[in-house]
CSV table of C-alpha atoms in Angstrom, one decimal:
chain,number,residue,atom,x,y,z
A,257,UNK,CA,127.2,-92.7,-41.6
A,258,UNK,CA,128.9,-89.9,-42.7
A,259,UNK,CA,129.8,-88.8,-38.7
A,260,UNK,CA,130.7,-92.7,-38.3
A,261,UNK,CA,132.9,-92.7,-40.7
A,262,UNK,CA,134.8,-89.4,-39.7
A,263,UNK,CA,134.9,-91.0,-36.0
A,264,UNK,CA,136.4,-94.1,-37.1
A,265,UNK,CA,138.5,-92.0,-38.9
A,266,UNK,CA,139.7,-89.7,-36.3
A,267,UNK,CA,140.4,-92.8,-33.4
A,268,UNK,CA,142.4,-94.2,-36.1
A,269,UNK,CA,144.4,-91.4,-36.4
A,270,UNK,CA,144.6,-91.1,-33.1
A,271,UNK,CA,146.2,-94.7,-32.2
A,272,UNK,CA,148.8,-94.4,-35.3
A,273,UNK,CA,150.2,-90.9,-33.4
A,274,UNK,CA,149.8,-93.0,-30.6
A,275,UNK,CA,152.8,-94.2,-31.1
A,276,UNK,CA,154.8,-91.8,-32.3
A,277,UNK,CA,154.0,-89.4,-29.2
A,278,UNK,CA,155.3,-93.0,-26.8
A,279,UNK,CA,159.1,-92.3,-28.2
A,280,UNK,CA,159.0,-88.3,-28.1
A,281,UNK,CA,160.8,-86.2,-25.7
A,282,UNK,CA,160.1,-85.7,-22.4
A,283,UNK,CA,160.2,-84.1,-18.8
A,284,UNK,CA,159.5,-86.3,-15.7
A,285,UNK,CA,159.8,-85.7,-12.0
A,286,UNK,CA,161.6,-83.5,-10.1
A,287,UNK,CA,164.3,-84.3,-7.4
A,288,UNK,CA,165.3,-81.0,-4.8
A,289,UNK,CA,168.8,-81.9,-3.2
A,290,UNK,CA,169.2,-78.7,-1.7
A,291,UNK,CA,167.6,-76.6,1.2
A,292,UNK,CA,166.6,-73.1,2.2
A,293,UNK,CA,169.3,-70.3,2.1
A,294,UNK,CA,171.8,-72.7,0.1
A,295,UNK,CA,172.3,-72.4,-4.0
A,296,UNK,CA,169.8,-74.5,-5.9
A,297,UNK,CA,170.6,-78.0,-6.8
A,298,UNK,CA,168.0,-80.2,-8.9
A,299,UNK,CA,167.3,-83.4,-10.7
A,300,UNK,CA,164.6,-83.5,-13.4
A,301,UNK,CA,163.7,-86.7,-15.1
A,302,UNK,CA,164.6,-87.0,-18.9
A,303,UNK,CA,163.2,-89.4,-21.8
A,304,UNK,CA,164.5,-90.3,-25.0
A,305,UNK,CA,163.5,-92.2,-28.3
A,306,UNK,CA,167.3,-93.1,-28.9
A,307,UNK,CA,171.1,-91.6,-28.2
A,308,UNK,CA,170.3,-89.2,-30.8
A,309,UNK,CA,167.6,-87.4,-29.5
A,310,UNK,CA,169.4,-87.4,-26.4
A,311,UNK,CA,172.2,-85.8,-28.0
A,312,UNK,CA,169.3,-82.6,-29.5
A,313,UNK,CA,167.7,-82.4,-26.0
A,314,UNK,CA,168.3,-78.4,-24.7
A,315,UNK,CA,166.8,-77.2,-21.7
A,316,UNK,CA,166.2,-74.0,-20.8
A,317,UNK,CA,164.6,-71.3,-18.6
A,318,UNK,CA,161.1,-70.7,-20.5
A,319,UNK,CA,161.0,-66.9,-21.5
A,320,UNK,CA,159.1,-64.1,-20.1
A,321,UNK,CA,156.0,-64.4,-22.8
A,322,UNK,CA,155.3,-68.3,-21.5
A,323,UNK,CA,155.3,-66.9,-18.1
A,324,UNK,CA,152.7,-64.0,-18.9
A,325,UNK,CA,151.1,-67.1,-21.0
A,326,UNK,CA,150.5,-69.2,-17.5
A,327,UNK,CA,149.7,-66.4,-15.5
A,328,UNK,CA,153.8,-67.6,-13.7
A,329,UNK,CA,154.9,-65.5,-11.0
A,330,UNK,CA,159.1,-64.4,-12.1
A,331,UNK,CA,160.7,-65.1,-9.3
A,332,UNK,CA,164.3,-62.8,-9.4
A,333,UNK,CA,166.6,-65.6,-8.4
A,334,UNK,CA,165.0,-68.0,-11.6
A,335,UNK,CA,167.8,-65.7,-13.6
A,336,UNK,CA,170.5,-67.2,-12.5
A,337,UNK,CA,169.5,-70.4,-12.8
A,338,UNK,CA,171.7,-72.6,-15.0
A,339,UNK,CA,170.3,-76.0,-16.9
A,340,UNK,CA,172.5,-79.0,-18.5
A,341,UNK,CA,171.7,-82.6,-19.9
A,342,UNK,CA,173.5,-85.0,-17.8
A,343,UNK,CA,173.5,-89.4,-18.1
A,344,UNK,CA,174.0,-91.0,-14.7
A,345,UNK,CA,175.8,-94.7,-14.4
A,346,UNK,CA,173.1,-96.0,-14.9
A,347,UNK,CA,172.3,-94.7,-18.5
A,348,UNK,CA,169.7,-92.8,-17.4
A,349,UNK,CA,169.5,-88.9,-18.2
A,350,UNK,CA,168.8,-86.3,-16.1
A,351,UNK,CA,168.3,-82.3,-16.5
A,352,UNK,CA,170.1,-80.9,-13.9
A,353,UNK,CA,169.1,-77.6,-12.4
A,354,UNK,CA,171.4,-75.3,-10.0
A,355,UNK,CA,172.3,-71.7,-9.3
A,356,UNK,CA,174.7,-69.3,-8.4
A,357,UNK,CA,172.9,-67.6,-5.4
A,358,UNK,CA,171.5,-68.5,-2.7
A,359,UNK,CA,167.4,-69.1,-2.8
A,360,UNK,CA,166.1,-68.1,0.5
A,361,UNK,CA,162.1,-68.7,-0.7
A,362,UNK,CA,160.3,-72.1,0.6
A,363,UNK,CA,158.6,-71.5,-2.8
A,364,UNK,CA,159.4,-71.4,-6.4
A,365,UNK,CA,157.4,-71.6,-9.6
A,366,UNK,CA,159.7,-72.1,-12.7
A,367,UNK,CA,158.7,-72.8,-16.5
A,368,UNK,CA,161.0,-75.3,-17.8
A,369,UNK,CA,161.3,-75.4,-21.6
A,370,UNK,CA,162.5,-78.0,-23.9
A,371,UNK,CA,163.5,-78.4,-27.4
A,372,UNK,CA,164.8,-81.6,-29.6
A,373,UNK,CA,165.5,-82.0,-33.1
A,374,UNK,CA,161.7,-83.1,-33.9
A,375,UNK,CA,159.7,-80.8,-31.5
A,376,UNK,CA,159.8,-78.9,-28.3
A,377,UNK,CA,158.0,-78.9,-24.2
A,378,UNK,CA,156.7,-76.6,-21.6
A,379,UNK,CA,156.4,-77.9,-18.2
A,380,UNK,CA,155.6,-76.4,-14.9
A,381,UNK,CA,157.3,-76.4,-12.1
A,382,UNK,CA,156.7,-75.7,-8.1
A,383,UNK,CA,160.1,-76.8,-5.8
A,384,UNK,CA,159.4,-77.1,-1.9
A,385,UNK,CA,162.8,-75.9,0.0
A,386,UNK,CA,163.4,-76.7,3.6
A,387,UNK,CA,165.5,-75.5,6.1
A,388,UNK,CA,169.3,-77.4,6.2
A,389,UNK,CA,168.4,-79.5,8.8
A,390,UNK,CA,165.0,-81.9,7.1
A,391,UNK,CA,166.5,-84.8,5.6
A,392,UNK,CA,166.9,-84.2,1.5
A,393,UNK,CA,164.6,-87.3,0.9
A,394,UNK,CA,161.8,-85.6,2.3
A,395,UNK,CA,161.9,-82.5,0.0
A,396,UNK,CA,161.4,-84.6,-3.3
A,397,UNK,CA,157.6,-83.8,-3.8
A,398,UNK,CA,157.2,-82.0,-7.7
A,399,UNK,CA,154.1,-80.3,-8.8
A,400,UNK,CA,154.4,-80.4,-12.0
A,401,UNK,CA,151.7,-79.0,-14.8
A,402,UNK,CA,152.3,-79.7,-18.2
A,403,UNK,CA,152.2,-76.4,-20.6
A,404,UNK,CA,149.9,-77.9,-22.9
A,405,UNK,CA,151.7,-78.6,-26.5
A,406,UNK,CA,150.2,-78.8,-29.9
A,407,UNK,CA,149.5,-82.4,-30.1
A,408,UNK,CA,147.6,-82.8,-26.7
A,409,UNK,CA,144.5,-82.9,-28.4
A,410,UNK,CA,145.9,-85.1,-30.5
A,411,UNK,CA,146.5,-87.1,-27.9
A,412,UNK,CA,143.5,-87.4,-25.5
A,413,UNK,CA,142.1,-90.2,-27.2
A,414,UNK,CA,144.7,-92.5,-26.7
A,415,UNK,CA,145.1,-91.9,-22.9
A,416,UNK,CA,141.1,-92.3,-22.2
A,417,UNK,CA,141.1,-96.0,-23.3
A,418,UNK,CA,143.7,-96.6,-20.3
A,419,UNK,CA,141.9,-95.7,-17.2
A,420,UNK,CA,142.7,-98.5,-15.0
A,421,UNK,CA,146.2,-98.8,-14.7
A,422,UNK,CA,146.2,-94.8,-13.7
A,423,UNK,CA,144.1,-96.2,-10.5
A,424,UNK,CA,146.2,-98.7,-9.4
A,425,UNK,CA,149.0,-96.4,-8.9
A,426,UNK,CA,149.1,-95.0,-5.3
A,427,UNK,CA,149.8,-91.8,-6.2
A,428,UNK,CA,146.5,-90.3,-6.6
A,429,UNK,CA,147.0,-87.0,-7.9
A,430,UNK,CA,150.0,-87.7,-9.9
A,431,UNK,CA,147.3,-89.7,-12.7
A,432,UNK,CA,145.7,-86.1,-14.1
A,433,UNK,CA,148.9,-84.3,-14.3
A,434,UNK,CA,150.3,-87.4,-16.8
A,435,UNK,CA,150.1,-86.3,-20.6
A,436,UNK,CA,149.7,-88.6,-23.3
A,437,UNK,CA,152.7,-89.7,-24.6
A,438,UNK,CA,154.7,-92.6,-22.5
A,439,UNK,CA,157.0,-90.8,-21.3
A,440,UNK,CA,155.0,-89.4,-19.2
A,441,UNK,CA,152.7,-92.6,-18.7
A,442,UNK,CA,156.6,-94.3,-16.8
A,443,UNK,CA,156.1,-91.2,-14.6
A,444,UNK,CA,153.1,-92.6,-11.8
A,445,UNK,CA,155.9,-96.1,-12.2
A,446,UNK,CA,158.9,-93.0,-11.0
A,447,UNK,CA,156.9,-91.3,-8.5
A,448,UNK,CA,156.2,-95.0,-6.6
A,449,UNK,CA,160.2,-95.3,-6.0
A,450,UNK,CA,160.1,-93.0,-2.8
A,451,UNK,CA,157.5,-94.1,-1.0
A,452,UNK,CA,158.5,-95.4,2.2
A,453,UNK,CA,157.9,-91.6,2.8
A,454,UNK,CA,154.1,-91.3,3.5
A,455,UNK,CA,153.2,-93.1,7.0
A,456,UNK,CA,151.5,-96.5,6.9
A,457,UNK,CA,148.0,-95.5,8.3
A,458,UNK,CA,148.4,-97.6,10.9
A,459,UNK,CA,151.5,-95.7,12.2
A,460,UNK,CA,150.2,-92.2,11.2
A,461,UNK,CA,149.9,-90.1,14.6
A,462,UNK,CA,146.6,-88.4,15.5
A,463,UNK,CA,148.5,-85.8,17.8
A,464,UNK,CA,151.5,-83.3,17.2
A,465,UNK,CA,153.2,-80.7,18.8
A,466,UNK,CA,155.3,-78.7,17.1
A,467,UNK,CA,159.3,-77.8,18.4
A,468,UNK,CA,161.4,-75.0,17.9
A,469,UNK,CA,163.1,-75.6,14.4
A,470,UNK,CA,160.3,-77.6,13.4
A,471,UNK,CA,158.6,-76.5,9.3
A,472,UNK,CA,155.3,-77.7,8.4
A,473,UNK,CA,156.7,-79.4,5.5
A,474,UNK,CA,159.0,-81.9,7.6
A,475,UNK,CA,155.4,-82.4,9.7
A,476,UNK,CA,153.4,-82.7,6.3
A,477,UNK,CA,156.1,-85.6,5.3
A,478,UNK,CA,155.9,-87.2,8.7
A,479,UNK,CA,152.5,-87.7,8.8
A,480,UNK,CA,151.3,-87.7,4.7
A,481,UNK,CA,149.1,-90.8,4.2
A,482,UNK,CA,149.8,-93.0,0.6
A,483,UNK,CA,147.2,-92.1,-2.2
A,484,UNK,CA,148.2,-88.2,-1.0
A,485,UNK,CA,150.4,-85.4,-2.0
A,486,UNK,CA,152.8,-83.3,0.1
A,487,UNK,CA,150.5,-80.2,-1.2
A,488,UNK,CA,147.5,-81.8,-0.6
A,489,UNK,CA,148.4,-83.1,3.1
A,490,UNK,CA,149.5,-79.0,3.7
A,491,UNK,CA,146.6,-77.2,3.2
A,492,UNK,CA,144.4,-79.9,5.0
A,493,UNK,CA,147.4,-79.7,8.1
A,494,UNK,CA,146.7,-76.0,8.1
A,495,UNK,CA,142.9,-76.0,7.6
A,496,UNK,CA,142.7,-78.2,10.0
A,497,UNK,CA,144.7,-76.3,13.1
A,498,UNK,CA,144.3,-72.5,12.2
A,499,UNK,CA,145.2,-72.0,15.8
A,500,UNK,CA,148.3,-73.2,15.7
A,501,UNK,CA,149.2,-70.5,12.8
A,502,UNK,CA,149.7,-66.3,12.9
A,503,UNK,CA,147.9,-66.5,10.2
A,504,UNK,CA,150.4,-67.8,7.3
A,505,UNK,CA,151.0,-71.7,7.1
A,506,UNK,CA,155.5,-70.7,7.0
A,507,UNK,CA,154.3,-69.2,10.8
A,508,UNK,CA,154.0,-72.0,13.0
A,509,UNK,CA,153.5,-70.7,17.0
A,510,UNK,CA,156.4,-73.5,18.7
A,511,UNK,CA,154.7,-75.6,21.3
A,512,UNK,CA,150.6,-75.8,20.0
A,513,UNK,CA,149.8,-79.5,19.2
A,514,UNK,CA,148.6,-80.1,15.4
A,515,UNK,CA,145.1,-82.8,14.7
A,516,UNK,CA,146.3,-84.6,12.0
A,517,UNK,CA,143.9,-84.9,9.4
A,518,UNK,CA,142.3,-88.2,8.2
A,519,UNK,CA,143.8,-89.6,5.1
A,520,UNK,CA,140.1,-89.0,3.8
A,521,UNK,CA,139.8,-85.5,4.3
A,522,UNK,CA,143.5,-85.0,3.5
A,523,UNK,CA,142.7,-87.1,-0.2
A,524,UNK,CA,138.8,-84.8,-0.9
A,525,UNK,CA,141.0,-81.6,-1.4
A,526,UNK,CA,141.3,-81.0,-5.0
A,527,UNK,CA,145.2,-81.2,-5.7
A,528,UNK,CA,144.5,-77.6,-8.4
A,529,UNK,CA,143.6,-75.7,-5.0
A,530,UNK,CA,146.1,-77.1,-3.0
A,531,UNK,CA,149.0,-75.8,-5.3
A,532,UNK,CA,146.8,-72.2,-5.6
A,533,UNK,CA,146.5,-72.1,-1.9
A,534,UNK,CA,150.0,-72.6,-1.4
A,535,UNK,CA,151.9,-70.4,-4.4
A,536,UNK,CA,149.4,-68.0,-2.3
A,537,UNK,CA,150.4,-68.2,0.8
A,538,UNK,CA,153.8,-68.1,-0.3
A,539,UNK,CA,153.0,-64.8,-1.7
A,540,UNK,CA,152.1,-63.0,1.4
A,541,UNK,CA,155.2,-65.3,3.0
A,542,UNK,CA,157.4,-62.8,0.4
A,543,UNK,CA,155.4,-59.7,1.3
A,544,UNK,CA,155.2,-60.3,5.6
A,545,UNK,CA,159.1,-60.6,5.0
A,546,UNK,CA,159.8,-57.5,3.4
A,547,UNK,CA,157.9,-56.5,5.6
A,548,UNK,CA,160.3,-57.4,8.7
A,549,UNK,CA,163.1,-56.7,6.6
A,550,UNK,CA,162.3,-53.4,6.3
A,551,UNK,CA,161.4,-53.2,9.8
A,552,UNK,CA,164.9,-54.2,11.4
A,553,UNK,CA,166.8,-52.2,9.3
A,554,UNK,CA,165.1,-48.8,9.9
A,555,UNK,CA,164.9,-50.4,13.9
A,556,UNK,CA,168.6,-49.6,14.7
A,557,UNK,CA,168.2,-45.7,13.5
A,558,UNK,CA,165.4,-45.1,16.0
A,559,UNK,CA,166.6,-47.2,18.8
A,560,UNK,CA,169.4,-45.2,20.2
A,561,UNK,CA,167.2,-41.8,20.6
A,562,UNK,CA,164.4,-42.8,22.5
A,563,UNK,CA,168.2,-45.1,25.0
A,564,UNK,CA,169.9,-41.4,24.9
A,565,UNK,CA,167.0,-39.6,26.5
A,566,UNK,CA,166.0,-42.3,28.7
A,567,UNK,CA,169.9,-42.7,30.3
A,568,UNK,CA,169.9,-39.7,30.7
A,569,UNK,CA,167.7,-39.4,32.4
A,570,UNK,CA,169.0,-42.2,35.3
A,571,UNK,CA,172.9,-41.9,35.5
A,572,UNK,CA,175.6,-42.2,33.4
A,573,UNK,CA,176.1,-45.7,34.0
A,574,UNK,CA,173.4,-46.5,31.7
A,575,UNK,CA,174.5,-44.2,29.3
A,576,UNK,CA,177.7,-45.6,29.3
A,577,UNK,CA,176.3,-49.1,28.7
A,578,UNK,CA,173.5,-47.7,25.5
A,579,UNK,CA,176.8,-46.1,24.0
A,580,UNK,CA,177.8,-49.0,22.0
A,581,UNK,CA,174.9,-49.6,19.1
A,582,UNK,CA,176.1,-52.4,17.4
A,583,UNK,CA,176.1,-54.8,20.8
A,584,UNK,CA,173.0,-53.9,22.4
A,585,UNK,CA,171.3,-54.8,18.6
A,586,UNK,CA,173.2,-58.2,19.2
A,587,UNK,CA,171.1,-58.5,22.8
A,588,UNK,CA,167.7,-57.8,21.2
A,589,UNK,CA,168.0,-59.9,18.3
A,590,UNK,CA,168.6,-62.4,20.6
A,591,UNK,CA,166.3,-62.2,23.0
A,592,UNK,CA,162.4,-63.2,22.2
A,593,UNK,CA,160.2,-60.7,23.7
A,594,UNK,CA,161.6,-58.1,21.3
A,595,UNK,CA,160.6,-59.8,18.4
A,596,UNK,CA,157.2,-61.3,19.0
A,597,UNK,CA,156.4,-62.2,15.5
A,598,UNK,CA,159.7,-64.3,14.4
A,599,UNK,CA,159.6,-66.7,17.9
A,600,UNK,CA,158.5,-69.7,16.3
A,601,UNK,CA,160.5,-69.2,13.8
A,602,UNK,CA,164.1,-71.6,13.0
A,603,UNK,CA,167.6,-70.4,13.0
A,604,UNK,CA,167.7,-71.0,9.5
A,605,UNK,CA,164.8,-68.4,8.9
A,606,UNK,CA,166.9,-65.8,10.8
A,607,UNK,CA,169.8,-66.3,9.1
A,608,UNK,CA,168.3,-65.8,5.6
A,609,UNK,CA,166.6,-62.5,6.9
A,610,UNK,CA,170.4,-61.4,7.9
A,611,UNK,CA,171.8,-62.2,4.6
A,612,UNK,CA,169.2,-60.5,2.7
A,613,UNK,CA,169.5,-57.1,6.1
A,614,UNK,CA,173.0,-57.7,4.8
A,615,UNK,CA,172.3,-57.4,0.8
A,616,UNK,CA,169.9,-54.6,1.8
A,617,UNK,CA,173.4,-52.2,3.1
A,618,UNK,CA,175.8,-53.4,0.9
A,619,UNK,CA,172.9,-52.1,-1.8
A,620,UNK,CA,172.9,-48.9,0.1
A,621,UNK,CA,177.1,-48.8,0.7
A,622,UNK,CA,177.5,-49.2,-3.3
A,623,UNK,CA,174.0,-46.1,-3.7
A,624,UNK,CA,176.0,-43.8,-1.2
A,625,UNK,CA,179.4,-44.6,-3.2
A,626,UNK,CA,177.8,-44.0,-6.8
A,627,UNK,CA,176.0,-40.6,-5.5
A,628,UNK,CA,179.6,-39.6,-4.4
A,629,UNK,CA,180.7,-40.0,-7.6
A,630,UNK,CA,178.2,-38.6,-9.2
A,631,UNK,CA,178.5,-35.6,-6.7
A,632,UNK,CA,182.3,-35.8,-7.7
A,633,UNK,CA,181.7,-35.6,-11.8
A,634,UNK,CA,180.0,-32.8,-11.4
A,635,UNK,CA,181.7,-31.0,-8.7
A,636,UNK,CA,184.8,-31.5,-11.7
A,637,UNK,CA,182.2,-30.3,-14.9
A,638,UNK,CA,181.7,-27.2,-12.8
A,639,UNK,CA,185.1,-26.6,-12.5
A,640,UNK,CA,185.7,-27.7,-16.3
A,641,UNK,CA,182.9,-25.0,-16.9
A,642,UNK,CA,184.4,-22.6,-14.9
A,643,UNK,CA,187.6,-22.5,-16.7
A,644,UNK,CA,186.0,-22.5,-19.9
A,645,UNK,CA,184.2,-19.2,-19.2
A,646,UNK,CA,187.3,-17.7,-18.0
A,647,UNK,CA,189.2,-18.5,-21.8
A,648,UNK,CA,186.0,-17.4,-23.9
A,649,UNK,CA,186.5,-14.1,-21.7
A,650,UNK,CA,189.7,-13.5,-22.1
A,651,UNK,CA,189.8,-14.5,-25.9
A,652,UNK,CA,186.8,-11.5,-26.0
A,653,UNK,CA,189.1,-9.5,-24.4
A,654,UNK,CA,192.3,-10.1,-26.8
A,655,UNK,CA,189.5,-9.5,-30.1
A,656,UNK,CA,188.0,-6.4,-28.5
A,657,UNK,CA,191.8,-5.2,-28.4
A,658,UNK,CA,193.0,-6.7,-32.3
A,659,UNK,CA,189.4,-4.5,-33.2
A,660,UNK,CA,190.4,-1.0,-32.0
A,661,UNK,CA,193.0,1.4,-33.9
A,662,UNK,CA,196.1,1.5,-31.8
A,663,UNK,CA,196.9,5.4,-31.1
A,664,UNK,CA,200.3,6.9,-32.6
A,665,UNK,CA,203.0,6.8,-31.1
A,666,UNK,CA,204.2,10.3,-29.6
A,667,UNK,CA,207.0,11.6,-31.4
A,668,UNK,CA,210.9,11.6,-30.3
A,669,UNK,CA,211.7,15.4,-29.1
A,670,UNK,CA,214.9,16.4,-31.3
A,671,UNK,CA,218.0,16.2,-29.0
A,672,UNK,CA,219.4,19.8,-28.4
A,673,UNK,CA,222.3,20.7,-30.3
A,674,UNK,CA,225.7,20.6,-29.1
A,675,UNK,CA,226.8,23.4,-28.0
A,676,UNK,CA,230.7,24.6,-29.7
A,677,UNK,CA,233.1,24.7,-26.6
A,678,UNK,CA,234.9,28.1,-26.5
A,679,UNK,CA,238.2,27.8,-28.2
A,680,UNK,CA,241.4,28.7,-25.7
A,681,UNK,CA,243.1,32.5,-26.5
A,682,UNK,CA,246.0,32.0,-28.1
A,683,UNK,CA,248.7,33.4,-26.7
A,684,UNK,CA,250.5,36.9,-28.5
A,685,UNK,CA,253.7,36.4,-30.0
A,686,UNK,CA,256.6,38.5,-27.8
A,687,UNK,CA,259.0,40.0,-29.2
A,688,UNK,CA,262.7,40.4,-27.8
A,689,UNK,CA,263.8,44.1,-26.8
A,690,UNK,CA,267.6,44.1,-27.7
């Protein structure tokens, strides 16, 4: 009897708290409008009960501790993100997310922290970036997981009695992600806006040929059946056509054909498993790009020696052709035979690699300059120390001279007395004789 009364009180408390949570602020769908290799430009829907609550909203990137607790990698580009709450002409509030430098990673995870007068919310988003040639509307596929705040346990009783409305919405993977507050309950309706992007089941091709410049995200958006997420479609295509990839879903082989899996196969893939697999693939892709960048940066140092040796054995003309090293490097980058691993890459990915290489070269130049300045400072300090040692030695010599008694000055020699001159003889008086 006591247990029944306690259960009744708990349900009543949940029902009382539900209207309060329904008016709490929240974060909605993420829309990315920028492309790979460009500064980030994205929007996140904001929900607020009234204007006063909207005015008190403040968003920023979550703390390092929050990233560690959620086991989310902190990408370097996240340090340049800026968040601003703006209001659109239609009256809807959005959170603008921009970056001050280009984003070269196709997948980025971030934790957004939203604070307002009466609460706080932390939410995880996974952004997918396409090359510049793709349509920006196709990239609007947010992967958001709420880091449950303290009110999440109270919200569960309010959501439990209403599973039927969620089952009627087309994007099935969004339903488990929507938390209890009413702003999040409105998320499926917002997600249904880009409904034309999934291909209809009747018009879906069963085979897609990979053309040069195509990306898996672009193909997945074209063949994605209704009711499944972009992540499930990506993983379904990758698993169905392992032979068309070079060990990673970001390295498709041009000219191969992709078998499009059925909607049942794609829907059978759990959403969490798809997101986790995409993150692992993105980490492998970053490691591959770093390795490739290191190999390309080391290539100019290794190529001149064999070219000069072989040119000396053949003819002087070959030696003349081998001298301009920069032109040879340009030709090598244009030939697909020299770089078979990057044959299937698009020009935009190559441009991103070149930008990364230029950044590394600038880094190396800055380090060399700093090293030269340091060596110059060391030389100046050594000279100052040497001058100080000389001054110390001079002072020591001066002190020694002051300590030793001075020798008496030699007495002046007496000057000889002047010798008196001899007096001239006086002539004798003469006597006159008469």
